[in-house]
Coordinates of C-alpha atoms and ligand atoms in Angstrom, one line a residue:
M227 CA -7.4 11.0 -10.6
K228 CA -4.0 12.2 -9.4
T229 CA -1.1 10.0 -10.6
I230 CA 2.3 9.2 -9.1
S231 CA 5.4 8.2 -10.9
F232 CA 7.9 5.5 -9.8
P233 CA 11.6 6.2 -10.5
S234 CA 11.2 3.9 -13.6
G235 CA 8.8 6.5 -15.0
R236 CA 5.8 4.2 -14.7
S237 CA 2.8 6.3 -13.7
V238 CA 0.0 4.9 -11.4
P239 CA -3.1 6.3 -9.8
A240 CA -2.4 7.7 -6.4
L241 CA -5.4 5.7 -5.1
G242 CA -5.2 1.9 -5.3
Q243 CA -6.8 -1.1 -3.6
G244 CA -5.5 -3.3 -0.8
T245 CA -6.4 -6.9 -0.3
W246 CA -5.4 -7.9 3.3
N247 CA -8.0 -10.2 4.8
M248 CA -9.3 -11.2 1.4
G249 CA -9.1 -14.8 0.3
E250 CA -9.7 -16.2 3.8
D251 CA -13.3 -17.2 3.6
P252 CA -14.8 -19.0 0.5
A253 CA -18.2 -17.5 1.4
R254 CA -16.8 -14.0 0.8
K255 CA -14.8 -14.7 -2.3
Q256 CA -17.3 -13.6 -4.9
D257 CA -17.9 -10.3 -3.1
E258 CA -14.2 -9.7 -2.9
I259 CA -13.8 -10.4 -6.6
R260 CA -16.7 -8.1 -7.4
A261 CA -15.2 -5.4 -5.1
L262 CA -11.8 -5.4 -6.9
Q263 CA -13.6 -5.3 -10.3
L264 CA -15.7 -2.3 -9.2
G265 CA -12.5 -0.7 -8.0
L266 CA -11.0 -1.2 -11.4
D267 CA -14.1 0.2 -13.1
L268 CA -13.7 3.3 -10.8
G269 CA -10.1 3.8 -11.9
M270 CA -8.3 2.3 -8.8
T271 CA -6.2 0.1 -11.0
L272 CA -3.2 -0.4 -8.6
I273 CA -3.9 -3.6 -6.7
D274 CA -1.7 -4.5 -3.7
T275 CA -1.5 -8.1 -2.4
A276 CA 1.0 -10.5 -0.8
E277 CA 1.7 -14.2 -0.6
M278 CA 1.0 -13.8 3.1
Y279 CA -2.6 -12.6 2.7
G280 CA -4.8 -15.7 3.2
E281 CA -1.6 -17.7 2.6
G282 CA -2.0 -17.2 -1.1
G283 CA -5.8 -16.9 -1.0
A284 CA -5.8 -13.1 -1.6
E285 CA -3.6 -13.6 -4.7
L286 CA -6.1 -16.2 -6.0
V287 CA -8.9 -13.6 -5.5
V288 CA -6.9 -11.0 -7.4
G289 CA -6.2 -13.5 -10.2
E290 CA -9.9 -14.1 -10.7
A291 CA -10.7 -10.4 -10.4
I292 CA -8.3 -9.3 -13.1
A293 CA -8.8 -12.1 -15.5
G294 CA -9.2 -10.6 -19.0
R295 CA -8.2 -7.1 -17.6
R296 CA -4.5 -7.6 -17.0
S297 CA -3.4 -4.6 -19.1
E298 CA -5.5 -2.2 -16.9
V299 CA -3.8 -3.2 -13.7
Y300 CA -0.6 -2.3 -11.9
L301 CA -0.1 -5.4 -9.8
V302 CA 1.9 -5.3 -6.6
T303 CA 2.7 -8.4 -4.5
K304 CA 5.1 -9.3 -1.7
V305 CA 7.5 -12.0 -0.7
Y306 CA 7.7 -13.3 2.9
P307 CA 11.1 -12.4 4.5
H308 CA 11.6 -16.1 5.3
N309 CA 11.4 -17.0 1.6
A310 CA 13.6 -14.1 0.5
N311 CA 16.9 -15.8 -0.2
L312 CA 18.2 -16.3 -3.8
E313 CA 16.2 -19.5 -4.6
G314 CA 13.3 -18.9 -2.2
T315 CA 12.4 -15.5 -3.7
Q316 CA 12.3 -16.9 -7.2
A317 CA 10.3 -19.9 -6.2
A318 CA 7.9 -17.7 -4.2
C319 CA 7.5 -15.4 -7.2
E320 CA 6.6 -18.4 -9.5
R321 CA 3.9 -19.4 -7.0
S322 CA 2.5 -15.9 -6.9
L323 CA 2.5 -15.7 -10.7
K324 CA 0.6 -18.9 -10.8
R325 CA -2.0 -17.8 -8.3
L326 CA -2.4 -14.4 -9.9
K327 CA -2.6 -16.1 -13.4
V328 CA -0.2 -13.6 -14.9
D329 CA 3.2 -13.7 -16.6
C330 CA 4.6 -10.7 -14.9
I331 CA 4.2 -8.8 -11.6
D332 CA 4.6 -5.0 -11.9
L333 CA 6.1 -4.4 -8.5
Y334 CA 7.5 -7.1 -6.2
L335 CA 8.2 -6.1 -2.6
L336 CA 10.1 -7.6 0.3
H337 CA 7.3 -7.6 2.9
W338 CA 9.4 -6.6 5.9
P339 CA 13.2 -6.6 6.6
G340 CA 14.6 -9.7 8.3
C341 CA 15.8 -13.1 7.5
F342 CA 18.4 -12.8 4.7
A343 CA 21.0 -10.3 3.6
L344 CA 19.4 -7.7 1.4
D345 CA 21.8 -8.1 -1.5
E346 CA 20.7 -11.8 -1.7
T347 CA 17.1 -10.8 -2.0
F348 CA 17.9 -8.1 -4.5
D349 CA 20.0 -10.5 -6.6
A350 CA 16.9 -12.6 -6.8
F351 CA 14.8 -9.6 -7.7
E352 CA 17.3 -8.6 -10.4
A353 CA 17.2 -12.2 -11.8
L354 CA 13.4 -12.1 -11.9
K355 CA 13.6 -8.7 -13.7
K356 CA 16.0 -10.1 -16.3
A357 CA 13.7 -13.1 -16.8
G358 CA 10.7 -10.7 -17.3
K359 CA 8.8 -12.1 -14.3
I360 CA 8.8 -8.7 -12.5
K361 CA 9.0 -5.2 -13.8
E362 CA 10.4 -3.5 -10.7
Y363 CA 11.0 -4.1 -7.0
G364 CA 10.9 -2.5 -3.7
V365 CA 10.5 -3.0 0.1
S366 CA 8.0 -2.6 2.8
N367 CA 8.3 -1.6 6.5
F368 CA 11.8 -0.2 6.1
D369 CA 12.8 2.7 8.3
L370 CA 15.1 5.5 7.1
E371 CA 18.4 3.6 7.9
G372 CA 17.0 0.5 6.2
M373 CA 16.1 2.5 3.1
Q374 CA 19.6 4.2 3.0
D375 CA 21.1 0.7 3.0
A376 CA 18.5 -0.6 0.5
V377 CA 19.3 2.0 -2.1
D378 CA 23.0 1.1 -1.9
C379 CA 22.0 -2.5 -2.7
G380 CA 19.6 -2.0 -5.6
A381 CA 17.1 0.0 -7.6
V382 CA 14.4 0.3 -5.0
A383 CA 11.1 1.6 -6.4
T384 CA 9.2 2.3 -3.2
D385 CA 8.8 1.7 0.5
Q386 CA 5.3 0.5 1.6
V387 CA 4.7 1.7 5.2
L388 CA 1.9 2.4 7.7
Y389 CA 0.8 6.0 7.2
N390 CA -2.4 7.7 8.2
L391 CA -3.6 10.7 10.3
I392 CA -2.8 8.9 13.6
K393 CA 0.5 7.3 12.4
R394 CA 2.4 10.2 11.1
G395 CA 5.9 9.3 12.3
I396 CA 7.3 9.0 8.7
E397 CA 6.8 12.7 8.1
F398 CA 9.8 13.4 10.4
D399 CA 12.4 11.6 8.4
L400 CA 11.5 8.8 6.0
L401 CA 8.9 10.7 3.9
P402 CA 11.1 13.8 3.2
W403 CA 14.0 11.5 2.4
C404 CA 11.9 9.4 -0.1
R405 CA 10.7 12.7 -1.7
Q406 CA 14.3 13.8 -2.1
Q407 CA 15.1 10.5 -3.8
G408 CA 12.1 10.9 -6.2
M409 CA 10.7 7.7 -4.7
P410 CA 7.0 7.4 -3.9
V411 CA 5.8 6.0 -0.6
M412 CA 2.9 3.5 -0.5
A413 CA 0.7 4.2 2.5
Y414 CA -0.9 1.1 3.9
S415 CA -3.8 1.1 6.4
P416 CA -4.7 4.7 5.4
L417 CA -8.0 4.2 7.3
E418 CA -6.1 2.6 10.3
S419 CA -7.4 -0.8 9.3
T420 CA -10.2 -2.1 11.6
G421 CA -11.6 -2.3 15.1
R422 CA -10.6 -0.1 17.9
E423 CA -7.7 1.6 16.1
Q424 CA -10.0 2.6 13.2
A425 CA -12.7 3.8 15.6
A426 CA -10.1 6.0 17.3
L427 CA -9.4 7.6 13.9
L428 CA -12.8 7.9 12.5
G429 CA -14.4 9.1 15.7
N430 CA -12.0 11.9 16.3
P431 CA -13.9 15.2 16.8
G432 CA -11.5 17.2 14.7
L433 CA -11.8 14.9 11.8
L434 CA -15.6 14.8 12.2
A435 CA -15.8 18.6 12.1
V436 CA -13.8 18.7 8.8
A437 CA -16.0 15.9 7.3
E438 CA -19.1 17.8 8.3
A439 CA -17.9 21.0 6.7
H440 CA -17.3 19.1 3.4
G441 CA -20.5 17.0 3.7
V442 CA -18.5 13.8 3.4
T443 CA -17.6 11.0 5.8
P444 CA -14.7 11.0 8.2
A445 CA -13.1 8.1 6.3
Q446 CA -13.2 10.1 3.1
V447 CA -11.4 13.0 4.8
A448 CA -8.8 10.7 6.3
L449 CA -8.2 9.2 2.8
A450 CA -8.2 12.6 1.1
W451 CA -5.6 13.8 3.6
V452 CA -3.2 10.9 2.8
L453 CA -3.8 11.5 -0.9
H454 CA -3.0 15.2 -0.4
Q455 CA 0.5 14.3 0.7
E456 CA 3.1 14.7 -2.1
G457 CA 4.5 11.5 -3.5
V458 CA 2.2 9.2 -1.5
I459 CA 0.1 6.3 -2.9
A460 CA -2.8 5.1 -0.7
I461 CA -4.1 1.6 -0.9
P462 CA -7.3 1.3 1.2
K463 CA -8.9 -2.1 1.3
A464 CA -12.7 -2.1 0.7
V465 CA -15.1 -4.9 0.0
D466 CA -18.3 -3.0 0.6
P467 CA -19.3 -1.2 -2.7
V468 CA -20.4 1.9 -0.7
H469 CA -16.9 2.1 0.7
L470 CA -15.3 1.7 -2.7
R471 CA -17.4 4.5 -4.2
A472 CA -16.7 6.7 -1.2
N473 CA -13.0 6.1 -1.5
R474 CA -13.0 7.0 -5.2
A475 CA -14.9 10.2 -4.4
A476 CA -12.4 11.0 -1.6
A477 CA -9.7 11.4 -4.3
D478 CA -11.6 14.4 -5.6
I479 CA -11.9 16.1 -2.2
R480 CA -9.8 19.3 -2.0
L481 CA -8.7 20.1 1.5
A482 CA -8.1 23.8 2.1
A483 CA -5.3 25.2 4.2
E484 CA -7.8 25.7 7.1
D485 CA -8.8 22.0 6.9
L486 CA -5.2 20.9 7.0
A487 CA -4.5 23.1 10.0
A488 CA -7.5 21.7 11.8
L489 CA -6.3 18.2 11.1
D490 CA -2.8 19.1 12.3
R491 CA -4.4 20.3 15.6
A492 CA -6.4 17.0 15.9
F493 CA -3.5 14.8 14.8
P494 CA -0.2 16.6 15.6
P495 CA 2.7 15.9 13.2
P496 CA 5.8 14.3 14.7
R497 CA 8.2 16.7 16.5
R498 CA 10.9 14.1 16.9
R499 CA 12.1 10.9 15.4
R500 CA 9.9 7.8 16.2
A501 CA 10.4 4.1 15.6
L502 CA 8.6 3.1 12.4
D503 CA 5.0 2.2 13.0
M504 CA 4.1 -1.3 11.7
R505 CA 1.0 -3.4 11.7
Ligands
NAP1439 P1 -7.5 0.1 5.7 O1 -7.5 0.1 4.2 O2 -6.9 1.3 6.4 O3 -8.9 -0.2 6.2 C1 -9.7 -1.3 5.8 C2 -11.0 -1.3 6.5 O4 -11.7 -0.1 6.3 C3 -12.0 -2.4 6.1 O5 -12.6 -2.9 7.2 C4 -12.9 -1.7 5.2 O6 -14.2 -2.2 5.2 C5 -13.0 -0.3 5.8 N1 -13.2 0.8 4.8 C6 -12.7 0.9 3.6 N2 -13.2 2.0 3.0 C7 -14.0 2.6 3.9 C8 -14.8 3.8 3.9 N3 -14.8 4.6 2.9 N4 -15.5 4.1 5.0 C9 -15.5 3.3 6.1 N5 -14.8 2.1 6.2 C10 -14.0 1.8 5.1 O7 -6.6 -1.2 6.3 P2 -5.7 -2.3 5.7 O8 -6.4 -3.3 5.0 O9 -4.9 -2.7 6.9 O10 -4.6 -1.6 4.8 C11 -4.9 -1.4 3.4 C12 -4.0 -2.3 2.6 O11 -2.6 -2.1 2.8 C13 -4.1 -3.8 2.9 O12 -5.3 -4.4 2.5 C14 -2.9 -4.4 2.3 O13 -3.0 -4.5 0.9 C15 -1.9 -3.3 2.7 N6 -1.1 -3.5 3.9 C16 0.2 -3.7 3.9 C17 0.9 -4.0 5.0 C18 2.4 -4.3 4.9 O14 3.0 -4.7 5.9 N7 3.0 -3.9 3.8 C19 0.3 -4.1 6.3 C20 -1.1 -3.8 6.3 C21 -1.8 -3.6 5.1 P3 -14.8 -3.2 4.0 O15 -13.7 -4.1 3.6 O16 -15.9 -3.9 4.7 O17 -15.3 -2.3 2.9

């Protein structure tokens, strides 16, 4: 599997696993744990979660899924902006560590910009780093200006943003800038999440034609396209084992120049600056 390096030099698989909507329904918990474990078995060892998901429920699921396998996993979680002052960030991190049942988080992100001055959040991140509670930190849902400010305040490892064939706005400014900085971007909702939005992506005739030519599903092509982008980590969420195996196989799909051109026609790249897409 393709790997991507953070500025720290830490290398991770370009294909990880998301956990939004996990930990919300006790009846689904065992399936969610099994799904994450299958993902680890398949090499998708970066797991992305957040204190927000299921109000801690997703972190509890992750904690059970990685029990006894901590060393295999690159663990990412996020602090709520309303918790992200000096004391609040450190307290939120302690709660996440407890739910995840680990001593250290690999990458701790500010979930979106907002409530407190960034230097205060980053002071807290630095204190957590010094205490060995997190290895590195970054942000999520920051646009280009936000990132330019962020790198002036601290050692940001990544920006986690919405990116898929339909939501390509970051290609105009943020993505090239992150590449220049040697900073990977983490693409969330690479399959455009669920419902009507996902149906609009997966039912696109241009995508269907490329999928048919490769003998794979439209979701696999959509994911292969995200993974084809330089410096991008994709974190699809999947509980269905068929989806997990399909996603792993998507990492091995090689899109030819003619496939990429067909996808550009179906999902035109941005020609001007757009406000950052967010979920
Ligand atoms: P997503 O990964 O784009 O899509 C998830 C949906 O697609 C689920 O319904 C899943 O079904 C289905 N799916 C997965 N693989 C599939 C396949 N091969 N074929 C068909 N369907 C497939 O959406 P997401 O959960 O919004 O985004 C991924 C992760 O990014 C989240 O889980 C979260 O960790 C992160 N995220 C971060 C932010 C942020 O603000 N930083 C925002 C949103 C998401 P099953 O589960 O039934 O398999």
